């Protein structure tokens, strides 16, 4: 496949337009004439005004259209439009610039809206979560502006939560600069927040971004501090506190496994299982989901990262369909990816591809924003089978790129 820079500008416009947008549609979206669109795609004529209008309609940077920068991995036109809008609201709200149309809901309404936003995210609806996060950020900013001095702490909490959600979506989409900007804004908001957990939640979110950016040691330091800062007394801990602590300590185990530190990963994994056992069931709080099943399924990925394939397969054998039903959609899909990776490491090629193909078919939208499927396909690439060709076609392997370094088994999550 040709590199992005090797296509002509006209070819790049056509690729970004995709099959879902016709030339007539693009003409209507830009306000340009059909002949102008056709001339641009035929590399006959492209003025600066046309370039700017095309970039806005396609949700792509002008640098992408001109071939100076590759498009983000697996992004379609709708994805780019959402990310462009989210980027604008993240930066504008931080600068105190709010749309004239935005109103300030009550704090109670904002908190309820935030909960629904996170529910969308954990179902795997990242595009929808990104769109909702933008609206939540603007509304929280408006609420903050209208709150009396000395009564703004709760509004800051919601705003921090909204920025953190934006950072998570950007991280998954491979938009590095936006991920860093959003988590930075979340950290500033958390410093003024009423919720004592806000700072640790943001710290853990930054650790995840560092992991994706291959800053492993810095990621581990943040993940450890985030978990330590909120460690509760198990005998007195509430479910919400255990959700926060369990998910944080579990992530610390994930990062330790990426560094190959078996002892540290095992220690944190033990604490994760203890928190899950104390809870007895899956629960959601503070924009995260955790429980005994989450602790066990995520342990599979940790064992895989440490090269402990046999232990990973043993855990997989203990996880039954009824256990998986307790997970959120995104967590269930992620477990399937870890399972497929374990099977690939064990050279169970067909089983690995079967596991992967099932997710790609059942939830293609979720899978489109993941890097791990491509890592799995590369691992089983030596198995030249019809299923491998089908899976590769479903993935569209080789399409696009990310602002982050190429994902590897250590940095993908």
Coordinates of C-alpha atoms in Angstrom, one line a residue:
X1 CA 0.0 0.0 0.0
X2 CA 1.3 3.5 -0.9
X3 CA 2.3 5.9 1.8
X4 CA -0.1 8.8 2.4
X5 CA 2.4 11.3 1.0
X6 CA 2.7 9.3 -2.2
X7 CA -0.9 9.9 -3.2
X8 CA -1.8 13.0 -5.2
X9 CA -3.8 15.7 -3.4
X10 CA -6.8 14.8 -5.5
X11 CA -6.5 11.2 -4.5
X12 CA -6.2 12.1 -0.9
X13 CA -9.4 14.2 -1.1
X14 CA -11.2 11.3 -2.7
X15 CA -10.0 8.9 0.0
X16 CA -11.0 11.2 2.8
X17 CA -14.4 11.6 1.2
X18 CA -14.9 7.9 1.3
X19 CA -17.7 5.9 -0.2
X20 CA -20.4 7.4 2.0
X21 CA -20.0 11.0 0.7
X22 CA -20.6 11.6 -3.0
X23 CA -19.0 14.5 -4.9
X24 CA -22.4 16.2 -5.0
X25 CA -22.7 15.8 -1.2
X26 CA -19.2 17.3 -0.7
X27 CA -20.2 20.2 -3.0
X28 CA -23.3 20.9 -0.8
X29 CA -21.3 20.6 2.4
X30 CA -18.7 23.1 1.2
X31 CA -20.9 25.4 -0.8
X32 CA -18.6 24.9 -3.8
X33 CA -19.8 23.9 -7.3
X34 CA -19.6 20.3 -8.4
X35 CA -17.1 21.2 -11.2
X36 CA -14.8 22.7 -8.5
X37 CA -14.9 19.5 -6.5
X38 CA -14.2 17.4 -9.6
X39 CA -11.3 19.6 -10.6
X40 CA -9.8 19.3 -7.1
X41 CA -10.0 15.5 -7.2
X42 CA -8.5 15.4 -10.7
X43 CA -5.6 17.6 -9.5
X44 CA -6.6 20.3 -12.0
X45 CA -7.3 23.2 -9.7
X46 CA -7.2 23.7 -6.0
X47 CA -7.3 27.2 -4.6
X48 CA -6.6 28.1 -0.9
X49 CA -10.2 28.9 -0.4
X50 CA -11.3 25.5 -1.8
X51 CA -8.6 23.8 0.3
X52 CA -9.9 25.4 3.5
X53 CA -13.5 24.6 2.8
X54 CA -12.7 21.0 2.0
X55 CA -10.6 20.7 5.2
X56 CA -13.5 22.0 7.3
X57 CA -16.1 19.8 5.6
X58 CA -14.0 16.6 5.8
X59 CA -12.9 17.3 9.3
X60 CA -9.3 17.0 8.3
X61 CA -6.3 19.3 8.7
X62 CA -5.0 21.0 5.6
X63 CA -1.7 19.3 6.2
X64 CA -3.5 15.9 5.9
X65 CA -5.0 16.9 2.5
X66 CA -1.7 18.2 1.2
X67 CA 0.1 14.9 2.3
X68 CA 2.3 16.5 4.9
X69 CA 0.7 14.5 7.7
X70 CA -1.1 11.1 7.6
X71 CA -4.7 10.8 8.7
X72 CA -5.3 9.2 12.1
X73 CA -5.7 5.5 12.2
X74 CA -9.1 4.2 11.1
X75 CA -10.7 7.6 11.1
X76 CA -13.7 8.2 8.8
X77 CA -15.3 11.5 8.0
X78 CA -17.7 11.3 10.9
X79 CA -14.9 10.5 13.3
X80 CA -12.8 13.5 12.1
X81 CA -15.7 15.8 12.4
X82 CA -16.4 14.8 16.0
X83 CA -12.7 15.1 16.9
X84 CA -12.4 18.5 15.3
X85 CA -15.4 19.7 17.2
X86 CA -14.1 18.2 20.4
X87 CA -10.7 19.8 20.0
X88 CA -12.3 23.2 19.5
X89 CA -14.5 23.0 22.6
X90 CA -11.6 21.7 24.7
X91 CA -9.3 24.6 23.8
X92 CA -12.1 27.3 23.7
X93 CA -13.6 26.4 27.1
X94 CA -10.1 26.5 28.7
X95 CA -9.7 30.0 27.3
X96 CA -13.1 31.0 28.6
X97 CA -14.7 31.1 25.2
X98 CA -18.2 29.6 25.2
X99 CA -20.8 29.4 22.4
X100 CA -23.6 31.9 22.6
X101 CA -26.1 29.1 22.4
X102 CA -24.9 27.2 25.4
X103 CA -26.9 27.4 28.6
X104 CA -25.9 26.5 32.2
X105 CA -27.8 23.5 33.5
X106 CA -28.1 22.8 37.2
X107 CA -25.3 20.9 38.9
X108 CA -27.6 18.0 39.4
X109 CA -28.4 17.9 35.7
X110 CA -24.8 18.1 34.8
X111 CA -23.8 15.2 37.1
X112 CA -26.6 13.1 35.6
X113 CA -25.4 14.0 32.1
X114 CA -21.9 13.1 33.0
X115 CA -23.0 9.7 34.1
X116 CA -24.8 9.1 30.8
X117 CA -21.7 10.2 28.9
X118 CA -19.5 7.7 30.7
X119 CA -22.1 4.9 30.1
X120 CA -21.9 5.6 26.4
X121 CA -18.1 5.4 26.6
X122 CA -18.1 2.1 28.5
X123 CA -20.5 0.6 26.0
X124 CA -17.8 1.2 23.4
X125 CA -19.6 4.1 21.7
X126 CA -16.5 6.3 21.6
X127 CA -17.7 8.5 18.8
X128 CA -20.9 9.2 20.6
X129 CA -19.0 9.8 23.9
X130 CA -16.7 12.3 22.1
X131 CA -19.7 14.2 20.8
X132 CA -21.3 14.2 24.3
X133 CA -18.1 15.2 26.0
X134 CA -17.9 18.3 23.9
X135 CA -21.4 19.4 25.0
X136 CA -20.7 18.5 28.6
X137 CA -17.5 20.5 28.7
X138 CA -19.3 23.6 27.3
X139 CA -22.2 23.3 29.7
X140 CA -20.0 22.7 32.7
X141 CA -18.0 25.8 31.7
X142 CA -21.2 27.8 31.5
X143 CA -22.2 26.5 35.0
X144 CA -18.8 27.4 36.4
X145 CA -19.1 30.9 35.0
X146 CA -22.5 31.5 36.6
X147 CA -21.7 30.0 40.0
X148 CA -21.1 32.5 42.8
X149 CA -17.6 32.9 44.0
X150 CA -16.8 30.4 46.7
X151 CA -19.4 27.9 45.4
X152 CA -17.7 26.7 42.3
X153 CA -16.0 23.5 43.6
X154 CA -18.7 21.1 42.4
X155 CA -18.8 22.7 38.9
X156 CA -15.0 22.3 38.7
X157 CA -15.5 18.6 39.6
X158 CA -17.9 18.1 36.7
X159 CA -15.6 20.1 34.3
X160 CA -12.6 18.0 35.3
X161 CA -14.7 14.8 34.7
X162 CA -15.7 16.1 31.3
X163 CA -12.2 17.0 30.2
X164 CA -11.0 13.6 31.4
X165 CA -13.6 11.9 29.2
X166 CA -12.4 14.0 26.2
X167 CA -8.9 12.9 27.0
X168 CA -9.9 9.2 27.0
X169 CA -11.7 9.5 23.7
X170 CA -8.7 11.4 22.1
X171 CA -6.3 8.8 23.4
X172 CA -8.3 6.0 21.8
X173 CA -8.6 7.9 18.6
X174 CA -4.8 8.4 18.5
X175 CA -5.1 12.2 18.7
X176 CA -2.1 12.7 20.9
X177 CA -2.0 16.5 21.2
X178 CA -5.7 16.7 22.0
X179 CA -5.3 13.9 24.6
X180 CA -2.6 15.8 26.4
X181 CA -4.5 19.1 26.2
X182 CA -7.7 17.6 27.6
X183 CA -6.0 15.8 30.4
X184 CA -4.0 19.0 31.3
X185 CA -7.2 20.9 31.5
X186 CA -8.7 18.1 33.6
X187 CA -5.8 18.4 36.0
X188 CA -6.3 22.2 36.3
X189 CA -10.0 21.7 37.0
X190 CA -9.3 18.9 39.5
X191 CA -7.1 21.2 41.6
X192 CA -10.3 23.3 42.3
X193 CA -12.7 20.4 42.6
X194 CA -14.8 19.3 45.5
X195 CA -14.2 15.6 44.9
X196 CA -11.0 14.4 46.6
X197 CA -10.7 11.6 44.0
X198 CA -10.6 13.9 41.1
X199 CA -6.9 14.5 41.2
X200 CA -6.1 10.7 41.3
X201 CA -8.5 10.0 38.5
X202 CA -6.8 12.6 36.3
X203 CA -3.4 11.3 37.3
X204 CA -4.4 7.7 36.2
X205 CA -5.8 9.1 33.0
X206 CA -2.5 10.9 32.2
X207 CA -0.7 7.6 33.0
X208 CA -2.8 5.9 30.3
X209 CA -1.8 8.6 27.8
X210 CA 1.8 8.2 28.7
X211 CA 1.5 4.5 28.2
X212 CA 0.1 5.0 24.7
X213 CA 3.0 7.4 24.0
X214 CA 5.5 4.8 25.1
X215 CA 6.5 6.8 28.2
X216 CA 6.3 3.6 30.3
X217 CA 8.4 4.5 33.4
X218 CA 6.6 7.9 33.7
X219 CA 3.3 6.1 33.3
X220 CA 4.1 3.6 36.1
X221 CA 5.1 6.4 38.5
X222 CA 1.8 8.2 37.9
X223 CA -0.2 5.0 38.1
X224 CA 1.4 4.0 41.4
X225 CA 0.9 7.4 42.9
X226 CA -2.8 7.6 41.8
X227 CA -3.5 4.2 43.4
X228 CA -1.6 5.0 46.6
X229 CA -3.3 8.4 47.0
X230 CA -6.7 6.8 47.2
X231 CA -6.0 3.5 48.9
X232 CA -8.9 3.0 51.4
X233 CA -9.3 0.9 54.5
X234 CA -11.1 -2.1 53.1
X235 CA -13.1 -2.6 56.3
X236 CA -14.6 0.9 56.0
X237 CA -14.5 1.5 52.2
X238 CA -17.6 2.3 50.2
X239 CA -18.3 0.7 46.9
X240 CA -17.4 3.9 45.1
X241 CA -14.0 4.0 46.8
X242 CA -13.3 0.4 46.0
X243 CA -14.2 1.0 42.3
X244 CA -11.8 3.8 42.1
X245 CA -9.0 2.1 44.0
X246 CA -9.5 -1.3 42.3
X247 CA -9.4 0.2 38.8
X248 CA -6.4 2.3 39.7
X249 CA -4.3 -0.5 41.2
X250 CA -5.3 -2.7 38.3
X251 CA -4.0 -0.2 35.9
X252 CA -0.7 0.0 37.9
X253 CA -0.4 -3.7 37.4
X254 CA -1.0 -3.3 33.6
X255 CA 1.8 -0.7 33.3
X256 CA 4.2 -2.8 35.5
X257 CA 3.5 -5.8 33.2
X258 CA 4.4 -3.6 30.1
X259 CA 7.7 -3.0 31.8
X260 CA 8.2 -6.7 32.4
X261 CA 8.2 -6.2 36.2
X262 CA 6.6 -9.5 37.3
X263 CA 6.9 -9.0 41.0
X264 CA 5.4 -5.5 41.0
X265 CA 2.6 -6.6 38.6
X266 CA 1.8 -9.6 40.8
X267 CA 1.6 -7.3 43.9
X268 CA -0.7 -4.9 42.3
X269 CA -2.8 -7.7 40.7
X270 CA -3.2 -9.2 44.2
X271 CA -4.5 -5.9 45.5
X272 CA -6.8 -5.6 42.5
X273 CA -8.3 -9.1 43.2
X274 CA -8.7 -8.2 46.9
X275 CA -10.7 -5.1 46.0
X276 CA -12.9 -7.0 43.6
X277 CA -13.5 -9.8 46.1
X278 CA -14.5 -7.2 48.7
X279 CA -17.0 -5.7 46.3
X280 CA -18.5 -9.0 45.2
X281 CA -20.0 -7.5 42.0
X282 CA -19.2 -5.1 39.2
X283 CA -20.0 -1.5 39.8
X284 CA -19.6 1.9 38.1
X285 CA -18.4 5.1 39.7
X286 CA -16.3 8.2 38.9
X287 CA -16.3 7.4 35.2
X288 CA -14.9 3.9 35.6
X289 CA -16.2 0.3 36.0
X290 CA -14.6 -2.3 38.3
X291 CA -15.4 -5.5 40.1
X292 CA -14.2 -9.1 40.6
X293 CA -14.8 -10.1 37.0
X294 CA -13.0 -7.0 35.7
X295 CA -10.0 -7.9 38.0
X296 CA -9.9 -11.4 36.5
X297 CA -10.4 -10.6 32.9
X298 CA -7.8 -7.8 32.9
X299 CA -5.4 -10.2 34.6
X300 CA -5.4 -12.2 31.4
X301 CA -3.9 -9.2 29.5
X302 CA -1.4 -8.7 32.2
X303 CA -0.3 -12.3 32.1
X304 CA 0.0 -12.1 28.3
X305 CA 2.2 -9.0 28.5
X306 CA 4.5 -10.8 31.0
X307 CA 4.8 -13.8 28.6
X308 CA 3.0 -16.0 31.1
X309 CA 0.8 -17.6 28.4
X310 CA 0.0 -20.8 30.3
X311 CA -1.3 -18.8 33.3
X312 CA -3.4 -16.6 30.9
X313 CA -4.9 -19.7 29.3
X314 CA -5.7 -21.1 32.7
X315 CA -7.6 -17.9 33.6
X316 CA -9.4 -17.9 30.3
X317 CA -10.6 -21.5 31.1
X318 CA -12.1 -20.2 34.4
X319 CA -14.0 -17.3 32.9
X320 CA -17.5 -18.4 31.9
X321 CA -20.0 -16.7 29.6
X322 CA -22.0 -15.7 32.7
X323 CA -19.0 -13.9 34.0
X324 CA -18.5 -12.0 30.7
X325 CA -22.2 -10.9 30.8
X326 CA -21.4 -8.8 33.9
X327 CA -18.9 -6.7 32.0
X328 CA -19.5 -3.5 30.0
X329 CA -19.5 -3.9 26.2
X330 CA -16.0 -2.3 25.9
X331 CA -14.6 -4.4 28.7
X332 CA -16.0 -7.6 27.2
X333 CA -14.5 -6.8 23.8
X334 CA -11.2 -5.9 25.3
X335 CA -11.1 -9.3 27.2
X336 CA -11.8 -11.0 23.8
X337 CA -8.7 -9.2 22.4
X338 CA -6.5 -10.3 25.3
X339 CA -7.9 -13.9 24.9
X340 CA -7.0 -13.8 21.2
X341 CA -3.5 -12.6 22.0
X342 CA -3.0 -15.4 24.5
X343 CA -4.2 -17.9 21.9
X344 CA -1.8 -16.4 19.3
X345 CA 1.1 -16.6 21.7
X346 CA 0.2 -20.3 22.3
X347 CA 0.2 -20.7 18.5
X348 CA -3.5 -21.6 18.5
X349 CA -3.8 -19.7 15.3
X350 CA -7.3 -20.7 14.3
X351 CA -8.7 -20.2 17.8
X352 CA -7.1 -16.7 18.0
X353 CA -8.5 -15.7 14.6
X354 CA -11.9 -17.1 15.5
X355 CA -12.0 -15.0 18.8
X356 CA -10.9 -11.9 17.0
X357 CA -13.2 -12.3 14.0
X358 CA -16.2 -12.7 16.4
X359 CA -15.6 -9.3 17.9
X360 CA -14.9 -7.6 14.5
X361 CA -18.2 -8.9 13.2
X362 CA -20.3 -8.3 16.3
X363 CA -18.9 -4.8 17.2
X364 CA -17.1 -3.4 14.1
X365 CA -17.4 0.2 15.3
X366 CA -15.6 -0.5 18.6
X367 CA -13.0 -2.6 16.8
X368 CA -12.3 0.1 14.3
X369 CA -10.8 2.3 17.0
X370 CA -8.5 -0.4 18.5
X371 CA -4.9 -1.0 17.8
X372 CA -4.6 -4.5 19.3
X373 CA -6.4 -6.3 16.5
X374 CA -3.7 -5.3 14.1
X375 CA -1.0 -6.5 16.5
X376 CA -2.8 -9.9 16.8
X377 CA -3.0 -10.2 13.0
X378 CA 0.6 -9.4 12.6
X379 CA 1.4 -12.1 15.2
X380 CA -0.6 -14.8 13.4
X381 CA 0.5 -13.6 9.9
X382 CA 2.4 -16.8 9.3
X383 CA -0.8 -18.8 9.3
X384 CA -2.0 -18.3 5.7
X385 CA -5.7 -19.2 6.0
X386 CA -9.0 -18.0 4.6
X387 CA -9.9 -16.8 8.0
X388 CA -6.8 -14.6 8.2
X389 CA -7.7 -13.0 4.9
X390 CA -11.3 -12.4 6.2
X391 CA -10.0 -10.8 9.4
X392 CA -7.5 -8.7 7.6
X393 CA -10.2 -7.4 5.3
X394 CA -12.5 -6.6 8.3
X395 CA -9.7 -4.7 9.8
X396 CA -8.6 -2.8 6.7
X397 CA -5.1 -3.5 7.8
X398 CA -2.6 -0.8 6.8
X399 CA -5.2 2.0 6.5
X400 CA -4.2 5.3 8.1
X401 CA -2.0 6.1 11.1
X402 CA -2.0 7.7 14.5
X403 CA -0.3 10.8 15.9
X404 CA 1.2 8.4 18.5
X405 CA 4.1 6.0 17.6
X406 CA 2.9 2.7 16.1
X407 CA 1.2 0.6 18.7
X408 CA 3.0 -2.4 20.0
X409 CA 2.0 -5.2 22.5
X410 CA 3.6 -3.1 25.2
X411 CA 2.0 0.3 24.5
X412 CA -1.4 -0.8 23.2
X413 CA -4.4 -0.7 25.7

